[in-house]
CSV table of C-alpha atoms and ligand atoms in Angstrom, one decimal:
chain,number,residue,atom,x,y,z
A,1,UNK,CA,11.8,6.2,35.0
A,2,UNK,CA,15.2,6.0,33.1
A,3,UNK,CA,15.5,5.4,29.3
A,4,UNK,CA,18.7,3.6,30.2
A,5,UNK,CA,17.2,1.0,32.2
A,6,UNK,CA,14.2,0.4,29.5
A,7,UNK,CA,17.1,-0.1,27.0
A,8,UNK,CA,19.3,-2.6,29.0
A,9,UNK,CA,15.4,-4.6,30.1
A,10,UNK,CA,15.0,-5.1,26.3
A,11,UNK,CA,18.5,-5.7,25.6
A,12,UNK,CA,18.2,-8.4,27.9
A,13,UNK,CA,14.9,-9.6,26.1
A,14,UNK,CA,12.9,-8.7,29.0
A,15,UNK,CA,9.1,-7.2,28.1
A,16,UNK,CA,8.5,-4.0,28.6
A,17,UNK,CA,5.3,-2.6,30.9
A,18,UNK,CA,2.5,-0.4,29.2
A,19,UNK,CA,3.6,2.5,31.4
A,20,UNK,CA,7.4,2.0,30.3
A,21,UNK,CA,6.2,2.0,27.0
A,22,UNK,CA,4.3,5.0,27.3
A,23,UNK,CA,7.2,6.7,28.8
A,24,UNK,CA,9.5,6.2,25.8
A,25,UNK,CA,7.1,7.0,23.3
A,26,UNK,CA,6.1,10.5,25.0
A,27,UNK,CA,9.6,11.4,26.0
A,28,UNK,CA,10.7,10.8,22.5
A,29,UNK,CA,8.1,13.1,20.8
A,30,UNK,CA,8.6,15.7,23.4
A,31,UNK,CA,12.5,15.5,22.9
A,32,UNK,CA,13.1,14.6,26.3
A,33,UNK,CA,14.6,10.9,25.2
A,34,UNK,CA,17.5,11.8,22.4
A,35,UNK,CA,17.7,9.7,18.8
A,36,UNK,CA,20.5,8.1,19.8
A,37,UNK,CA,18.5,6.5,22.7
A,38,UNK,CA,15.6,5.7,20.9
A,39,UNK,CA,18.0,4.5,18.0
A,40,UNK,CA,19.6,1.8,20.4
A,41,UNK,CA,16.2,0.9,21.8
A,42,UNK,CA,14.7,0.1,18.3
A,43,UNK,CA,17.9,-2.0,17.9
A,44,UNK,CA,16.9,-4.2,20.9
A,45,UNK,CA,13.2,-4.1,19.5
A,46,UNK,CA,14.6,-5.1,16.5
A,47,UNK,CA,16.6,-8.6,17.9
A,48,UNK,CA,14.6,-9.3,21.0
A,49,UNK,CA,10.9,-8.4,19.5
A,50,UNK,CA,7.9,-7.5,21.2
A,51,UNK,CA,5.0,-9.8,23.1
A,52,UNK,CA,1.9,-9.0,21.6
A,53,UNK,CA,0.6,-6.9,25.0
A,54,UNK,CA,4.0,-5.2,24.4
A,55,UNK,CA,3.1,-4.4,20.7
A,56,UNK,CA,-0.6,-3.3,21.6
A,57,UNK,CA,0.5,-0.5,24.0
A,58,UNK,CA,3.2,0.4,21.6
A,59,UNK,CA,1.1,0.8,18.7
A,60,UNK,CA,-1.6,2.4,21.0
A,61,UNK,CA,0.9,5.4,22.6
A,62,UNK,CA,1.8,6.0,18.8
A,63,UNK,CA,-1.8,5.7,17.4
A,64,UNK,CA,-2.5,8.6,20.3
A,65,UNK,CA,0.9,10.7,19.9
A,66,UNK,CA,-1.1,13.3,17.9
A,67,UNK,CA,-4.4,14.2,16.1
A,68,UNK,CA,-6.7,11.4,16.1
A,69,UNK,CA,-9.9,11.6,13.4
A,70,UNK,CA,-13.4,11.1,15.0
A,71,UNK,CA,-15.3,9.7,12.4
A,72,UNK,CA,-18.5,8.9,14.3
A,73,UNK,CA,-20.8,11.6,12.6
A,74,UNK,CA,-20.6,9.8,9.1
A,75,UNK,CA,-23.2,7.3,9.5
A,76,UNK,CA,-22.6,3.5,8.6
A,77,UNK,CA,-19.6,1.4,9.4
A,78,UNK,CA,-16.6,3.2,8.0
A,79,UNK,CA,-13.9,0.6,6.4
A,80,UNK,CA,-9.9,1.3,6.0
A,81,UNK,CA,-7.8,-0.3,3.9
A,82,UNK,CA,-4.1,-0.6,3.8
A,83,UNK,CA,-1.4,-2.3,1.4
A,84,UNK,CA,2.2,-2.8,2.3
A,85,UNK,CA,3.2,-1.6,-0.8
A,86,UNK,CA,4.3,-2.8,-4.2
A,87,UNK,CA,4.7,-2.1,-8.4
A,88,UNK,CA,1.4,-0.9,-10.1
A,89,UNK,CA,-0.6,-1.3,-6.8
A,90,UNK,CA,-3.6,0.8,-8.1
A,91,UNK,CA,-6.3,-1.3,-6.0
A,92,UNK,CA,-7.2,1.6,-3.9
A,93,UNK,CA,-8.7,3.7,-6.7
A,94,UNK,CA,-10.2,0.7,-7.8
A,95,UNK,CA,-11.6,-1.7,-4.7
A,96,UNK,CA,-12.4,1.1,-2.4
A,97,UNK,CA,-14.8,2.6,-5.0
A,98,UNK,CA,-16.2,-0.7,-5.8
A,99,UNK,CA,-16.8,-1.1,-1.6
A,100,UNK,CA,-18.3,2.4,-1.6
A,101,UNK,CA,-21.0,1.7,-4.4
A,102,UNK,CA,-22.1,-1.2,-1.9
A,103,UNK,CA,-22.8,1.0,1.1
A,104,UNK,CA,-19.3,0.7,2.7
A,105,UNK,CA,-18.1,4.4,4.1
A,106,UNK,CA,-14.4,5.0,3.3
A,107,UNK,CA,-12.7,7.8,5.1
A,108,UNK,CA,-9.3,7.4,3.8
A,109,UNK,CA,-5.6,8.8,4.2
A,110,UNK,CA,-3.2,7.5,2.1
A,111,UNK,CA,0.4,7.9,1.5
A,112,UNK,CA,3.3,9.0,-0.9
A,113,UNK,CA,5.4,6.5,-2.9
A,114,UNK,CA,8.2,4.7,-0.4
A,115,UNK,CA,11.3,3.7,-2.2
A,116,UNK,CA,10.6,1.8,-5.1
A,117,UNK,CA,6.7,1.8,-4.2
A,118,UNK,CA,4.2,4.0,-5.4
A,119,UNK,CA,1.6,5.8,-3.4
A,120,UNK,CA,-2.0,6.7,-3.8
A,121,UNK,CA,-1.7,10.6,-2.8
A,122,UNK,CA,1.1,10.7,-5.7
A,123,UNK,CA,-1.4,8.9,-8.3
A,124,UNK,CA,-4.3,11.1,-7.3
A,125,UNK,CA,-2.1,14.2,-7.5
A,126,UNK,CA,-1.5,13.5,-11.2
A,127,UNK,CA,-5.5,13.9,-11.9
A,128,UNK,CA,-5.6,17.9,-12.4
A,129,UNK,CA,-7.2,20.2,-9.7
A,130,UNK,CA,-7.7,17.0,-7.5
A,131,UNK,CA,-7.3,18.0,-3.9
A,132,UNK,CA,-5.7,15.6,-1.2
A,133,UNK,CA,-5.5,18.0,1.8
A,134,UNK,CA,-8.8,19.0,2.8
A,135,UNK,CA,-9.8,19.9,6.2
A,136,UNK,CA,-11.5,17.8,8.7
A,137,UNK,CA,-15.2,19.0,7.8
A,138,UNK,CA,-14.5,18.9,4.2
A,139,UNK,CA,-13.1,15.3,4.5
A,140,UNK,CA,-16.2,14.0,6.7
A,141,UNK,CA,-18.8,16.0,4.4
A,142,UNK,CA,-17.1,14.4,0.6
A,143,UNK,CA,-17.7,10.8,2.8
A,144,UNK,CA,-21.2,11.6,3.8
A,145,UNK,CA,-21.9,12.9,0.2
A,146,UNK,CA,-19.7,10.4,-1.9
A,147,UNK,CA,-19.6,7.4,0.2
A,148,UNK,CA,-15.3,7.9,-0.1
A,149,UNK,CA,-12.7,10.3,0.5
A,150,UNK,CA,-9.3,9.9,-0.1
A,151,UNK,CA,-6.3,12.2,1.0
A,152,UNK,CA,-3.2,12.7,2.1
A,153,UNK,CA,-2.3,12.3,5.8
A,154,UNK,CA,-2.8,15.1,8.2
A,155,UNK,CA,0.3,16.5,9.4
A,156,UNK,CA,0.2,15.5,13.0
A,157,UNK,CA,-1.4,12.4,12.8
A,158,UNK,CA,0.9,9.6,14.6
A,159,UNK,CA,4.0,12.0,14.8
A,160,UNK,CA,5.6,9.2,17.2
A,161,UNK,CA,5.6,6.9,14.0
A,162,UNK,CA,7.0,9.7,11.5
A,163,UNK,CA,9.8,10.3,14.0
A,164,UNK,CA,10.4,7.0,14.6
A,165,UNK,CA,10.4,6.0,11.2
A,166,UNK,CA,13.0,8.6,10.3
A,167,UNK,CA,15.2,7.1,12.6
A,168,UNK,CA,14.5,3.7,11.6
A,169,UNK,CA,15.1,4.5,7.8
A,170,UNK,CA,18.9,5.8,9.3
A,171,UNK,CA,19.6,3.1,11.7
A,172,UNK,CA,18.5,-0.1,9.4
A,173,UNK,CA,16.1,-0.8,11.8
A,174,UNK,CA,13.2,-1.0,9.2
A,175,UNK,CA,12.5,-4.7,8.7
A,176,UNK,CA,11.0,-5.4,11.6
A,177,UNK,CA,8.0,-7.2,11.9
A,178,UNK,CA,6.9,-5.8,15.3
A,179,UNK,CA,8.3,-2.1,14.2
A,180,UNK,CA,6.6,-2.1,11.1
A,181,UNK,CA,3.5,-3.5,12.2
A,182,UNK,CA,3.2,-0.7,14.8
A,183,UNK,CA,4.0,1.8,12.4
A,184,UNK,CA,0.9,0.7,10.2
A,185,UNK,CA,-1.4,0.2,12.7
A,186,UNK,CA,-0.8,3.3,14.8
A,187,UNK,CA,-1.4,5.2,11.4
A,188,UNK,CA,-4.6,3.1,11.1
A,189,UNK,CA,-5.9,3.3,14.4
A,190,UNK,CA,-5.2,7.3,14.3
A,191,UNK,CA,-7.6,7.2,11.3
A,192,UNK,CA,-10.5,6.1,13.2
A,193,UNK,CA,-12.0,3.1,11.2
A,194,UNK,CA,-14.2,0.8,12.5
A,195,UNK,CA,-13.0,-2.0,10.2
A,196,UNK,CA,-9.4,-2.3,8.5
A,197,UNK,CA,-8.5,-4.5,5.7
A,198,UNK,CA,-4.7,-5.4,4.9
A,199,UNK,CA,-3.2,-6.4,1.8
A,200,UNK,CA,0.0,-7.7,2.7
A,201,UNK,CA,2.1,-7.8,-0.6
A,202,UNK,CA,5.2,-10.7,-0.8
A,203,UNK,CA,7.8,-11.3,-3.6
A,204,UNK,CA,10.6,-9.7,-5.2
A,205,UNK,CA,8.7,-6.4,-5.3
A,206,UNK,CA,7.3,-6.3,-1.9
A,207,UNK,CA,9.1,-5.4,1.7
A,208,UNK,CA,7.9,-8.8,3.0
A,209,UNK,CA,9.9,-11.3,0.3
A,210,UNK,CA,8.2,-14.8,1.8
A,211,UNK,CA,4.6,-15.7,2.2
A,212,UNK,CA,5.5,-16.6,5.8
A,213,UNK,CA,6.9,-13.2,6.7
A,214,UNK,CA,3.8,-11.5,5.3
A,215,UNK,CA,1.9,-14.1,7.5
A,216,UNK,CA,3.7,-13.1,10.2
A,217,UNK,CA,3.5,-9.5,9.6
A,218,UNK,CA,-0.6,-9.9,9.0
A,219,UNK,CA,-1.0,-11.7,12.1
A,220,UNK,CA,0.7,-8.9,14.2
A,221,UNK,CA,-1.4,-5.9,12.7
A,222,UNK,CA,-4.5,-8.4,13.1
A,223,UNK,CA,-3.7,-9.0,16.7
A,224,UNK,CA,-2.7,-5.1,17.5
A,225,UNK,CA,-6.5,-4.2,15.6
A,226,UNK,CA,-8.4,-6.6,17.2
A,227,UNK,CA,-6.8,-5.7,20.7
A,228,UNK,CA,-8.1,-1.8,20.1
A,229,UNK,CA,-11.8,-3.0,19.3
A,230,UNK,CA,-11.3,-3.1,15.4
A,231,UNK,CA,-12.6,-5.6,13.1
A,232,UNK,CA,-9.5,-6.8,10.8
A,233,UNK,CA,-8.6,-9.2,8.3
A,234,UNK,CA,-5.6,-9.3,5.9
A,235,UNK,CA,-4.9,-11.1,2.3
A,236,UNK,CA,-1.1,-12.2,1.3
A,237,UNK,CA,-1.1,-11.5,-1.9
A,238,UNK,CA,1.7,-11.8,-4.8
A,239,UNK,CA,4.1,-8.8,-5.8
A,240,UNK,CA,6.7,-11.0,-7.3
A,241,UNK,CA,5.2,-9.4,-10.7
A,242,UNK,CA,3.8,-6.0,-11.1
A,243,UNK,CA,0.0,-5.5,-10.8
A,244,UNK,CA,-1.6,-5.1,-13.9
A,245,UNK,CA,0.2,-3.5,-17.0
A,246,UNK,CA,0.8,0.5,-16.0
A,247,UNK,CA,3.4,1.6,-13.6
A,248,UNK,CA,3.4,5.5,-12.8
A,249,UNK,CA,0.8,7.6,-11.7
A,250,UNK,CA,-1.3,9.0,-14.7
A,251,UNK,CA,-0.9,5.7,-16.3
A,252,UNK,CA,-2.2,3.9,-13.2
A,253,UNK,CA,-5.3,6.4,-12.8
A,254,UNK,CA,-6.1,5.6,-16.4
A,255,UNK,CA,-5.6,1.6,-15.9
A,256,UNK,CA,-8.0,2.0,-12.4
A,257,UNK,CA,-10.6,3.7,-14.4
A,258,UNK,CA,-10.3,1.5,-17.3
A,259,UNK,CA,-11.0,-1.7,-14.7
A,260,UNK,CA,-13.9,0.2,-13.4
A,261,UNK,CA,-15.3,0.3,-16.8
A,262,UNK,CA,-15.0,-3.3,-17.0
A,263,UNK,CA,-12.0,-3.7,-19.2
A,264,UNK,CA,-9.0,-3.7,-17.3
A,265,UNK,CA,-6.2,-6.6,-16.9
A,266,UNK,CA,-7.2,-9.8,-15.2
A,267,UNK,CA,-5.3,-9.8,-12.6
A,268,UNK,CA,-6.0,-6.3,-11.2
A,269,UNK,CA,-9.7,-6.8,-11.6
A,270,UNK,CA,-9.9,-9.8,-9.8
A,271,UNK,CA,-7.6,-9.0,-6.9
A,272,UNK,CA,-9.7,-5.6,-6.7
A,273,UNK,CA,-13.3,-7.8,-6.5
A,274,UNK,CA,-11.7,-9.7,-3.6
A,275,UNK,CA,-10.6,-6.9,-2.1
A,276,UNK,CA,-14.0,-4.7,-2.1
A,277,UNK,CA,-15.6,-8.1,-1.3
A,278,UNK,CA,-13.4,-8.1,2.0
A,279,UNK,CA,-14.1,-4.9,2.6
A,280,UNK,CA,-17.8,-5.2,2.6
A,281,UNK,CA,-17.9,-8.4,4.5
A,282,UNK,CA,-15.7,-6.6,7.4
A,283,UNK,CA,-18.6,-4.0,7.4
A,284,UNK,CA,-21.7,-6.6,7.9
A,285,UNK,CA,-22.7,-9.8,8.3
A,286,UNK,CA,-23.0,-11.1,4.6
A,287,UNK,CA,-21.2,-14.1,3.3
A,288,UNK,CA,-18.4,-13.9,1.5
A,289,UNK,CA,-20.4,-15.4,-1.1
A,290,UNK,CA,-22.9,-12.4,-1.1
A,291,UNK,CA,-20.1,-10.1,-0.9
A,292,UNK,CA,-17.9,-11.3,-3.6
A,293,UNK,CA,-21.7,-11.2,-5.6
A,294,UNK,CA,-22.3,-7.4,-4.6
A,295,UNK,CA,-18.8,-6.6,-5.7
A,296,UNK,CA,-18.9,-7.9,-9.1
A,297,UNK,CA,-22.8,-6.3,-9.6
A,298,UNK,CA,-21.4,-2.3,-8.6
A,299,UNK,CA,-18.2,-3.2,-11.2
A,300,UNK,CA,-20.7,-4.3,-14.1
A,301,UNK,CA,-23.5,-1.7,-13.7
A,302,UNK,CA,-21.2,1.3,-13.9
A,303,UNK,CA,-21.4,2.1,-10.1
A,304,UNK,CA,-18.3,1.9,-8.4
A,305,UNK,CA,-16.8,4.3,-11.5
A,306,UNK,CA,-19.5,6.8,-10.9
A,307,UNK,CA,-18.8,6.8,-7.3
A,308,UNK,CA,-15.1,7.3,-8.3
A,309,UNK,CA,-16.2,10.2,-10.5
A,310,UNK,CA,-18.4,11.9,-7.8
A,311,UNK,CA,-15.2,11.7,-5.3
A,312,UNK,CA,-12.8,13.3,-7.9
A,313,UNK,CA,-15.3,16.3,-8.8
A,314,UNK,CA,-16.0,16.7,-5.0
A,315,UNK,CA,-12.1,17.0,-4.4
A,316,UNK,CA,-11.8,19.3,-7.6
A,317,UNK,CA,-10.4,17.2,-10.0
A,318,UNK,CA,-11.0,17.3,-13.6
A,319,UNK,CA,-13.9,14.6,-14.0
A,320,UNK,CA,-12.6,14.5,-17.7
A,321,UNK,CA,-9.6,12.1,-16.8
A,322,UNK,CA,-12.5,9.0,-16.0
A,323,UNK,CA,-13.8,9.8,-19.7
A,324,UNK,CA,-10.4,9.4,-21.4
A,325,UNK,CA,-10.5,6.4,-23.8
A,326,UNK,CA,-6.4,6.8,-24.7
A,327,UNK,CA,-3.7,6.6,-22.3
A,328,UNK,CA,-2.2,9.7,-21.3
A,329,UNK,CA,1.1,10.1,-23.1
A,330,UNK,CA,4.6,11.5,-21.8
A,331,UNK,CA,6.4,14.0,-24.6
A,332,UNK,CA,9.3,10.6,-24.7
A,333,UNK,CA,8.8,7.5,-25.2
A,334,UNK,CA,11.1,4.3,-26.2
A,335,UNK,CA,9.9,0.6,-26.7
A,336,UNK,CA,11.8,-2.3,-25.1
A,337,UNK,CA,12.3,-5.2,-27.3
A,338,UNK,CA,13.3,-8.7,-26.4
A,339,UNK,CA,16.9,-9.7,-27.6
A,340,UNK,CA,15.8,-13.3,-27.6
A,341,UNK,CA,13.2,-15.5,-27.8
A,342,UNK,CA,11.6,-18.0,-25.0
A,343,UNK,CA,9.4,-17.6,-21.8
A,344,UNK,CA,9.9,-14.8,-19.1
A,345,UNK,CA,10.4,-16.7,-16.1
A,346,UNK,CA,10.9,-14.0,-13.7
A,347,UNK,CA,10.3,-10.2,-13.4
A,348,UNK,CA,12.5,-8.6,-10.7
A,349,UNK,CA,9.6,-6.3,-9.7
A,350,UNK,CA,11.6,-4.1,-7.2
A,351,UNK,CA,13.7,-3.4,-10.1
A,352,UNK,CA,10.9,-2.3,-12.4
A,353,UNK,CA,9.5,-0.1,-9.7
A,354,UNK,CA,13.0,1.4,-9.8
A,355,UNK,CA,13.0,1.7,-13.4
A,356,UNK,CA,9.6,3.5,-13.4
A,357,UNK,CA,11.6,5.8,-10.7
A,358,UNK,CA,14.3,6.7,-12.9
A,359,UNK,CA,11.8,7.8,-15.2
A,360,UNK,CA,10.3,10.2,-12.9
A,361,UNK,CA,7.7,8.2,-11.5
A,362,UNK,CA,9.2,8.0,-8.0
A,363,UNK,CA,11.0,10.3,-5.7
A,364,UNK,CA,15.3,9.3,-5.3
A,365,UNK,CA,15.4,12.3,-2.8
A,366,UNK,CA,12.4,13.8,-0.3
A,367,UNK,CA,12.4,16.9,-2.5
A,368,UNK,CA,12.3,15.6,-5.9
A,369,UNK,CA,8.9,16.4,-8.0
A,370,UNK,CA,7.4,13.6,-9.3
A,371,UNK,CA,6.5,13.9,-13.2
A,372,UNK,CA,3.0,12.6,-13.5
A,373,UNK,CA,3.2,11.1,-16.9
A,374,UNK,CA,6.2,9.0,-16.4
A,375,UNK,CA,6.1,5.5,-16.2
A,376,UNK,CA,6.1,2.0,-17.7
A,377,UNK,CA,3.4,0.2,-20.0
A,378,UNK,CA,4.2,-3.7,-19.7
A,379,UNK,CA,3.2,-5.9,-23.0
A,380,UNK,CA,4.5,-9.0,-21.6
A,381,UNK,CA,5.1,-10.3,-18.3
A,382,UNK,CA,5.9,-13.3,-16.4
A,383,UNK,CA,5.1,-17.0,-18.0
A,384,UNK,CA,4.0,-15.2,-21.5
A,385,UNK,CA,5.8,-16.4,-24.8
A,386,UNK,CA,8.3,-13.6,-26.6
A,387,UNK,CA,9.7,-13.5,-29.6
A,388,UNK,CA,13.0,-11.7,-30.4
A,389,UNK,CA,11.8,-8.2,-31.2
A,390,UNK,CA,8.7,-8.2,-29.3
A,391,UNK,CA,7.8,-5.0,-27.6
A,392,UNK,CA,8.3,-6.3,-23.6
A,393,UNK,CA,7.4,-2.8,-22.6
A,394,UNK,CA,7.2,0.9,-23.4
A,395,UNK,CA,8.7,3.5,-20.9
A,396,UNK,CA,7.5,7.0,-20.7
A,397,UNK,CA,9.2,10.2,-19.5
A,398,UNK,CA,9.0,14.0,-20.0
A,399,UNK,CA,12.8,14.0,-19.5
A,400,UNK,CA,14.7,12.3,-22.5
A,401,UNK,CA,17.6,11.9,-20.7
A,402,UNK,CA,16.2,9.3,-18.3
A,403,UNK,CA,15.5,6.9,-20.9
A,404,UNK,CA,18.7,4.7,-21.2
A,405,UNK,CA,19.1,4.5,-17.9
A,406,UNK,CA,15.5,3.0,-17.3
A,407,UNK,CA,16.1,0.8,-20.2
A,408,UNK,CA,19.0,-0.8,-18.8
A,409,UNK,CA,17.4,-1.2,-15.1
A,410,UNK,CA,14.2,-2.7,-16.6
A,411,UNK,CA,16.0,-4.9,-18.9
A,412,UNK,CA,18.3,-6.2,-16.1
A,413,UNK,CA,14.9,-7.1,-13.9
A,414,UNK,CA,13.4,-9.3,-16.8
A,415,UNK,CA,14.9,-12.9,-17.2
A,416,UNK,CA,14.1,-15.1,-20.3
A,417,UNK,CA,14.3,-18.6,-20.4
A,418,UNK,CA,13.6,-21.3,-22.2
A,419,UNK,CA,10.9,-23.1,-20.5
A,420,UNK,CA,7.3,-22.1,-19.6
A,421,UNK,CA,7.1,-21.0,-16.0
A,422,UNK,CA,3.5,-20.3,-14.5
A,423,UNK,CA,2.2,-17.8,-12.6
A,424,UNK,CA,1.9,-18.0,-9.1
A,425,UNK,CA,-2.0,-17.4,-7.6
A,426,UNK,CA,-2.3,-13.9,-6.7
A,427,UNK,CA,-4.3,-14.4,-3.5
A,428,UNK,CA,-1.5,-16.5,-1.2
A,429,UNK,CA,-3.6,-16.8,1.6
A,430,UNK,CA,-6.5,-15.0,3.8
A,431,UNK,CA,-5.7,-14.4,7.3
A,432,UNK,CA,-9.3,-14.3,8.6
A,433,UNK,CA,-10.5,-13.6,12.5
A,434,UNK,CA,-9.0,-16.6,13.9
A,435,UNK,CA,-7.5,-18.7,11.0
A,436,UNK,CA,-5.1,-18.2,7.9
A,437,UNK,CA,-6.4,-19.9,4.8
A,438,UNK,CA,-3.9,-20.6,2.3
A,439,UNK,CA,-5.0,-20.0,-1.5
A,440,UNK,CA,-7.0,-23.4,-2.4
A,441,UNK,CA,-8.1,-24.6,1.3
A,442,UNK,CA,-11.6,-22.3,1.1
B,1,URA,N1,5.2,1.3,5.9
B,1,URA,C1,4.8,1.9,6.9
B,1,URA,O1,3.8,2.8,7.2
B,1,URA,N2,5.8,1.5,8.2
B,1,URA,C2,6.8,0.8,7.9
B,1,URA,O2,7.6,0.8,9.1
B,1,URA,C3,6.8,0.1,6.9
B,1,URA,C4,6.0,0.4,5.7
């Protein structure tokens, strides 16, 4: 077999066979296939796409290119959740403890922030002492004891994805639905859960800009998961507006805890309850109505907060972060006030995320250090009325010199107009076993 022939085949729009895909993935990981040939193949896939059979084979080979996690010794159904990334998205810290408090087992490997989007591992590392790196035994024992453990991705999980992602990043081939689907699902399959709930974000703060693209990605990922024998469902959710009011690592942990206390923002609370209900449903046979009820009770009774507390303690974190009434505050802050009166008609959520990165909440370069206290607290969001001089948001940082640039970015992201604009529904569609239900249909 020759990589040259495979590139030519894909370039001409013909489907690759499973054994050709194995040859390509194995050769690339081992180094016998060079970057330039894989780059040409990725570009051919970008233009020609992949059949469901090709995609299943590619994902399977990528998932088995390194370590896989065996969760079989944990009794019960293990459910994973994946968000395609957004701004202010702290749902893992809320929805997963709610589902775990209802008996779902969660052994989750999360990622770091990528571009303008935040990452759960960075958020958890803002908790003093919390260890995001556990060995296999400790990881499994934590799930057995607490019902949940959230750690960073182990070094050798899906190395084919790691290498291909780095190459895609510099060859303009990230934005390909089959390649994104294979990348995400290879890591989820290697992580070993029985069921996977996907939260596919769409809008100005998401990688998928339209609900149509998000539904296409969801359908591809669901097809891959089912082919691998997993139960998979997806929600398509709005990321045209930051989720909740806090953006930034320690701020988001604080807002997650507040939400688990029943005092969180309405958008964040309702999305997390729905995500948790979907996870409970995937794990069992109860109707969605019953799962929603169970999720609501776990939140109301405080069991979900206790579950988060037990995980934080088991992983060495300072439990006091879950008892703080006051928001953690960085040494420097700046209020951003409205320069005119009207209604907020749009928030460029990508730019809101970038403003938080400028303050230190995200990385510009791989080696940059996160400022855990940096971030933004939103006081107004799309649809809200503002008077000139009202505080739109408060910026926080440990690096005073970042405030001016962050303020400029944030201001540029917020559009104030004369007419009130309704907020979009947060949950736009649910892609279930065989069907896509659009908002309001069911
Ligand atoms: N996240 C991933 O893990 N992979 C992609 O390709 C895009 C987003």
